[in-house]
JSON list of C-alpha atoms in Angstrom, two decimals:
[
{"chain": "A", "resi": 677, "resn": "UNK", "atom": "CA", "xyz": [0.00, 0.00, 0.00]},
{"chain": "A", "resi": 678, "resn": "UNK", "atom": "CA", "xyz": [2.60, 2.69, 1.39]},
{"chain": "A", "resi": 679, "resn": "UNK", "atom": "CA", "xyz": [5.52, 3.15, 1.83]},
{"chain": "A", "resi": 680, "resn": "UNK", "atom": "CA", "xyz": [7.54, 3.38, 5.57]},
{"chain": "A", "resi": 681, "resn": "UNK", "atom": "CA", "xyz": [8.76, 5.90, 6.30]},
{"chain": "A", "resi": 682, "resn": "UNK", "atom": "CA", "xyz": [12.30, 5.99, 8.76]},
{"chain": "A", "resi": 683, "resn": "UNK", "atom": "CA", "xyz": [11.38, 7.79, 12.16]},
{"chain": "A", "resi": 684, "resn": "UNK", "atom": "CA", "xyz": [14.88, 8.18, 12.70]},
{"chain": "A", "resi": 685, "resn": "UNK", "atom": "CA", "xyz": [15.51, 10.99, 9.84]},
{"chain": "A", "resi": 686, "resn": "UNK", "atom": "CA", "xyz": [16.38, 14.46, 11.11]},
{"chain": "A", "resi": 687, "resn": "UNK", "atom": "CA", "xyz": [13.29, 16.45, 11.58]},
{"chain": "A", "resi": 688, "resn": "UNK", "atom": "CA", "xyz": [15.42, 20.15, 11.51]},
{"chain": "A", "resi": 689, "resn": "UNK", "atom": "CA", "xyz": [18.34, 20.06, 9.15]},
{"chain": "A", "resi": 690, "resn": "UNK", "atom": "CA", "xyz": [21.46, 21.34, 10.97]},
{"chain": "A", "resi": 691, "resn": "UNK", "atom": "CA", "xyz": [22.71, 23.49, 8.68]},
{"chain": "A", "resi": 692, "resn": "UNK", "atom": "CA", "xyz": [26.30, 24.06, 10.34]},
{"chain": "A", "resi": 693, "resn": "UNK", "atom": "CA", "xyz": [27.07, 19.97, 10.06]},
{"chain": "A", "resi": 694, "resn": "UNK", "atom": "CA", "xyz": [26.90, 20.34, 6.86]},
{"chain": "A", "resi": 695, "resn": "UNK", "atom": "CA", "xyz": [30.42, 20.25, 4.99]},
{"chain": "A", "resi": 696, "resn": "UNK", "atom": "CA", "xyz": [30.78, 21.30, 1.29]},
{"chain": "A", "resi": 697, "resn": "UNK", "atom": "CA", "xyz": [33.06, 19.69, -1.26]},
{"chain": "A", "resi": 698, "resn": "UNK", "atom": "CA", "xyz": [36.07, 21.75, -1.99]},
{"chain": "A", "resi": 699, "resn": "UNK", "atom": "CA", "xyz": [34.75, 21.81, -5.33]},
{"chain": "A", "resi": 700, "resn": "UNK", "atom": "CA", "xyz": [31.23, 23.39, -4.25]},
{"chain": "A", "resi": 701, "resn": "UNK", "atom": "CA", "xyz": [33.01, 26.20, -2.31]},
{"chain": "A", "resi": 702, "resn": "UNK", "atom": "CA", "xyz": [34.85, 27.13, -5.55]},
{"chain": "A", "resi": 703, "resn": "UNK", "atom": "CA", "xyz": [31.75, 27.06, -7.56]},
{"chain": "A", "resi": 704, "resn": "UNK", "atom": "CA", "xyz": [30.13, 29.04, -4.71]},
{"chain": "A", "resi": 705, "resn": "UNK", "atom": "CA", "xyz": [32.66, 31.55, -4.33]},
{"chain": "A", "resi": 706, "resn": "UNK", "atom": "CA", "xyz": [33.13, 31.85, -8.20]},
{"chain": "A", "resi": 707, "resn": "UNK", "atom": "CA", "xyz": [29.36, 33.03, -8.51]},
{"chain": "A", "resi": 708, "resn": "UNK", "atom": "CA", "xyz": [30.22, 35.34, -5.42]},
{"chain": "A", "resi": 709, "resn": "UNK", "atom": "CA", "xyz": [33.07, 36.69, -6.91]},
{"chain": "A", "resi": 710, "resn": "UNK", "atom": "CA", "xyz": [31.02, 37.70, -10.36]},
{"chain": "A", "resi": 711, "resn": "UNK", "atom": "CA", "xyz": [28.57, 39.47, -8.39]},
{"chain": "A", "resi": 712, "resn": "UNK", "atom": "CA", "xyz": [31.08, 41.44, -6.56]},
{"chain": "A", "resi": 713, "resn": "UNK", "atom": "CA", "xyz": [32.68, 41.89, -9.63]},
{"chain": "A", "resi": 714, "resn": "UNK", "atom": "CA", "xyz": [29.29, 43.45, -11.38]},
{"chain": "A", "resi": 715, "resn": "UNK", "atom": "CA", "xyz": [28.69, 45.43, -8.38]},
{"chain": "A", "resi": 716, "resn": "UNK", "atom": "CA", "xyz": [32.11, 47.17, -8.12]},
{"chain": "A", "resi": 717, "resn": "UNK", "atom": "CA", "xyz": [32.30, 47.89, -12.00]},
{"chain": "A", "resi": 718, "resn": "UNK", "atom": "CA", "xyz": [29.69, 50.77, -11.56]},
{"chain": "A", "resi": 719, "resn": "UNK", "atom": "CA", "xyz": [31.56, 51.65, -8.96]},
{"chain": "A", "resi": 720, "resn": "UNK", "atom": "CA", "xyz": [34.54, 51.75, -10.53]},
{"chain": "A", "resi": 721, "resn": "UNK", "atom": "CA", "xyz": [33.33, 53.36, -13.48]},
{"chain": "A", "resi": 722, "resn": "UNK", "atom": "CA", "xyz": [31.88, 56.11, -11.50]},
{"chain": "A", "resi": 723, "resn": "UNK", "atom": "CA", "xyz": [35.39, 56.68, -9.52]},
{"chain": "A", "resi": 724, "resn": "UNK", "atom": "CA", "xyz": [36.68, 56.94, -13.57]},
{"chain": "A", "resi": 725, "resn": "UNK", "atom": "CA", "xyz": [34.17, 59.35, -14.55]},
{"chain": "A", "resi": 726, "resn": "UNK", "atom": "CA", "xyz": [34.33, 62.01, -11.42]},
{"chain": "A", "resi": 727, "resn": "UNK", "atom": "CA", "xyz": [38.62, 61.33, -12.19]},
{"chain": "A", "resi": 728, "resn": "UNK", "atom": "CA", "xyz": [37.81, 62.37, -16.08]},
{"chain": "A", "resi": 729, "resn": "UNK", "atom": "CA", "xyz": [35.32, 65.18, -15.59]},
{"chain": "A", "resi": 730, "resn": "UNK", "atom": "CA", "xyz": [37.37, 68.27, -14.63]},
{"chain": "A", "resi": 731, "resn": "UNK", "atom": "CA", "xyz": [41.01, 68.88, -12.71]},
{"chain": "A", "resi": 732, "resn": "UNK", "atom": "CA", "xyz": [38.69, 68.89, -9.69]},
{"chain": "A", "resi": 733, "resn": "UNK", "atom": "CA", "xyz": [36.78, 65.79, -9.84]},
{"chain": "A", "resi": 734, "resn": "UNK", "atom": "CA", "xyz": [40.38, 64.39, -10.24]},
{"chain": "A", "resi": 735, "resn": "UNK", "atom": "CA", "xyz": [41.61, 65.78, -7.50]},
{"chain": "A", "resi": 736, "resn": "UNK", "atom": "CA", "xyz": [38.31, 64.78, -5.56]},
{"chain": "A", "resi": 737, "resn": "UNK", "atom": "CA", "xyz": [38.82, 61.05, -6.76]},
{"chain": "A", "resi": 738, "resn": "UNK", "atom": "CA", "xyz": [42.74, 60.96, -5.56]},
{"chain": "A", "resi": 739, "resn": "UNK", "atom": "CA", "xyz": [41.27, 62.22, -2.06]},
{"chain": "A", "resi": 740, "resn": "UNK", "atom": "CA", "xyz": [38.78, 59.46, -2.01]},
{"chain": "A", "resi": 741, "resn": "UNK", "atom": "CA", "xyz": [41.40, 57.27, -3.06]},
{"chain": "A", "resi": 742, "resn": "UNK", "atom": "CA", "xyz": [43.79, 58.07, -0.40]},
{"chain": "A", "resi": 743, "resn": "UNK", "atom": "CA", "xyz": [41.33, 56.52, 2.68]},
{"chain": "A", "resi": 744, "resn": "UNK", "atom": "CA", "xyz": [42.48, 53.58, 4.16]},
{"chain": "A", "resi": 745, "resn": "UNK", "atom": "CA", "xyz": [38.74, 51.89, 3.67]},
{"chain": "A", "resi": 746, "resn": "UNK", "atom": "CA", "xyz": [38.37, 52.88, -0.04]},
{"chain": "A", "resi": 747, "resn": "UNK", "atom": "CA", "xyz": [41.90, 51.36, -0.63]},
{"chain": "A", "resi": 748, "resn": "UNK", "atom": "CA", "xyz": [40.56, 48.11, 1.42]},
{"chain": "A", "resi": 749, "resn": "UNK", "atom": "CA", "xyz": [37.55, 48.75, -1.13]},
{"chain": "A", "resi": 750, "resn": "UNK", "atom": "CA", "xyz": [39.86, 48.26, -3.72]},
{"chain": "A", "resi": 751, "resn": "UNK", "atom": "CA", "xyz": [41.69, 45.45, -2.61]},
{"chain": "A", "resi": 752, "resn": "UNK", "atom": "CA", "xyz": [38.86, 43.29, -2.20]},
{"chain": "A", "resi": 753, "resn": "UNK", "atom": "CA", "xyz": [37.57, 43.88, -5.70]},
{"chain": "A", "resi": 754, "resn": "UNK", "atom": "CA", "xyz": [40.73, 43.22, -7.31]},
{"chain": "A", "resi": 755, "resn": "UNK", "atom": "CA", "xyz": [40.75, 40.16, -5.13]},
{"chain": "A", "resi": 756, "resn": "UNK", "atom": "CA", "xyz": [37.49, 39.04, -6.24]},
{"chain": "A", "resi": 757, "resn": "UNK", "atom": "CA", "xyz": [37.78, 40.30, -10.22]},
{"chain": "A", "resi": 758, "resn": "UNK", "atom": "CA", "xyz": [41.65, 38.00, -9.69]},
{"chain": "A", "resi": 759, "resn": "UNK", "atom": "CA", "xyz": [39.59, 34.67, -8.09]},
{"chain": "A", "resi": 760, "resn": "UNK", "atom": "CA", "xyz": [36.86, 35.03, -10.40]},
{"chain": "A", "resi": 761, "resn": "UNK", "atom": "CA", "xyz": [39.50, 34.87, -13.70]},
{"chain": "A", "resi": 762, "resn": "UNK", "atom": "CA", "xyz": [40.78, 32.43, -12.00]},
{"chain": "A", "resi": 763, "resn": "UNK", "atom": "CA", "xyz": [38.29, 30.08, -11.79]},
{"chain": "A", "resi": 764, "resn": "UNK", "atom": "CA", "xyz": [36.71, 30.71, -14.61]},
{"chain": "A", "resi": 765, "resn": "UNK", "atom": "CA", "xyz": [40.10, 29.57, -16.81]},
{"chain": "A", "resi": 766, "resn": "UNK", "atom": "CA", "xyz": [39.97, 26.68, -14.55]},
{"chain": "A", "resi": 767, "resn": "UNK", "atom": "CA", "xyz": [36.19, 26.20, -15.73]},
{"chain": "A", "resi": 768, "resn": "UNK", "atom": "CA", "xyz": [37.08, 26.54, -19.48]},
{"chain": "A", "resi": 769, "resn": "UNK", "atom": "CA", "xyz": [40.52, 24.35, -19.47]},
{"chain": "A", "resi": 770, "resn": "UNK", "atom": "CA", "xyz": [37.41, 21.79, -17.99]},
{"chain": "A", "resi": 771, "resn": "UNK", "atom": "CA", "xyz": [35.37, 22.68, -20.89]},
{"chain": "A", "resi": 772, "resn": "UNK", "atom": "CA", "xyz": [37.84, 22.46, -23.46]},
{"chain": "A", "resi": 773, "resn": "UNK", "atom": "CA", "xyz": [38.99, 19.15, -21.72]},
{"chain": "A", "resi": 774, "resn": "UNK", "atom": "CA", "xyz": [42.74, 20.15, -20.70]},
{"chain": "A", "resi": 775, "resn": "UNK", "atom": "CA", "xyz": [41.30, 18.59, -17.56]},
{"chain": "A", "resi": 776, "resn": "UNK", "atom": "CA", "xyz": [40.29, 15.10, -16.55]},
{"chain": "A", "resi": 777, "resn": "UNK", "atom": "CA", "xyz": [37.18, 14.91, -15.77]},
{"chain": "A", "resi": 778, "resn": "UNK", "atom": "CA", "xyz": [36.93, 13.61, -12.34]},
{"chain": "A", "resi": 779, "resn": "UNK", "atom": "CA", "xyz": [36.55, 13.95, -8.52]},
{"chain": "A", "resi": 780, "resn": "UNK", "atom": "CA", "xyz": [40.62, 14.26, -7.73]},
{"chain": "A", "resi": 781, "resn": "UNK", "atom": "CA", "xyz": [41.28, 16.53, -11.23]},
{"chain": "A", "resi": 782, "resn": "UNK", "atom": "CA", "xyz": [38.72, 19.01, -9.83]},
{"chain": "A", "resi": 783, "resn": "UNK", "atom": "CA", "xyz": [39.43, 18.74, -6.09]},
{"chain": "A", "resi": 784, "resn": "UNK", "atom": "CA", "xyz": [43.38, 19.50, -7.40]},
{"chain": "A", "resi": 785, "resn": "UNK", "atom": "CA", "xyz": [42.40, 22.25, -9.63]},
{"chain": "A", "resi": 786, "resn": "UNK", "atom": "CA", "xyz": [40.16, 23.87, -7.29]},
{"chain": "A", "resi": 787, "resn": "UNK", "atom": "CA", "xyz": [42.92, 23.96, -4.22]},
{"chain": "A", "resi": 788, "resn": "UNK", "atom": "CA", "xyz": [45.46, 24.97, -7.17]},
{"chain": "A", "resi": 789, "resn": "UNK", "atom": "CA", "xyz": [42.85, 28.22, -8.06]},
{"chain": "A", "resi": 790, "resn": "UNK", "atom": "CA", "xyz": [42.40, 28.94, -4.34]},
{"chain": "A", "resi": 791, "resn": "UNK", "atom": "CA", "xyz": [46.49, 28.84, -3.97]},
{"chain": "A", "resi": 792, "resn": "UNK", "atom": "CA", "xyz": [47.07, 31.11, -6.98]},
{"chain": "A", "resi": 793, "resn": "UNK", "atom": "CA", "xyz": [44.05, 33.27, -6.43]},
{"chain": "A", "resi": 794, "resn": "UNK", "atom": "CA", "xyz": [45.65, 34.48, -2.86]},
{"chain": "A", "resi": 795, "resn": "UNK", "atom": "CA", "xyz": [48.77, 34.93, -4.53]},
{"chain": "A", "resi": 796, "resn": "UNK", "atom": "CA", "xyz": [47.13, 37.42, -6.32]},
{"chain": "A", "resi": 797, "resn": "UNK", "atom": "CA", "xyz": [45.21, 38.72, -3.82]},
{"chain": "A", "resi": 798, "resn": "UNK", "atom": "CA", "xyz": [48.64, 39.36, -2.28]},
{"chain": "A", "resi": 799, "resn": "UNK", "atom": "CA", "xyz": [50.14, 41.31, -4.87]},
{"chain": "A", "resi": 800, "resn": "UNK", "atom": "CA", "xyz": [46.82, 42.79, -5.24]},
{"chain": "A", "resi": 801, "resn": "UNK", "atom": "CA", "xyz": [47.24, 44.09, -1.85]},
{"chain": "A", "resi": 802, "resn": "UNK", "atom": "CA", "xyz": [51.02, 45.26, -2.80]},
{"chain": "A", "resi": 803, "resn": "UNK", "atom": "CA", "xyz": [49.52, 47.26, -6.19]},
{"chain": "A", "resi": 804, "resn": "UNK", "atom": "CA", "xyz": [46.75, 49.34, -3.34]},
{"chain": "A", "resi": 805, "resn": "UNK", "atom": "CA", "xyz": [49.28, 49.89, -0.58]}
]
């Protein structure tokens, strides 16, 4: 007739038990890091346009520039825009199939993107300050 259901399933998921594949947090953090990306490009583009305007706006967009939280700003864009390159060649040498196509080849390249990504971040950080 029906089926039986197991009374000794979780009734509340506990969400911080849960542990993600390496590969799911570089998918995650990939979409995070295009999204940060989008957002920061009007930014950016409005920091460009107030720089290009007159002598003034440029002077008004090097004294914005010279705050400690704006250059923080900065560095965390560049760090996402650098992880999200990143991981998207690593999606496309998949794609193409420079990669193998399984568990270990993407658990490798996704520590290898996280590695190089913070070395950019890094020099990132060297190019603010």
């Amino acid at each position: 007739m029906g089926k039986t259901v197991n009374k000794q399933r979780p009734v509340n998921l506990d969400l911080s038990t849960i542990r993600f594949p390496v590969t799911a947090i570089a998918s995650i953090l990939h979409r995070v890091s295009g999204v940060i990306t989008f957002v920061a490009l009007g930014i950016l583009l409005w920091l460009l346009g107030l720089s290009l305007s007159s002598p003034e706006g440029f002077n008004q967009a090097a004294a914005i520039m010279g705050s400690f939280f704006v250059k923080f700003i900065l560095w965390a864009i560049l760090t996402a825009l650098a992880y999200h390159i990143v991981g998207g060649i690593r999606h496309l040498l998949a794609d193409f199939g420079f990669m193998e196509e399984t568990m270990v080849a993407g658990k490798r390249s996704a520590v290898a993107s996280f590695i190089i990504a913070a070395i950019l971040s890094i020099l990132a950080g060297v190019l603010v300050w």
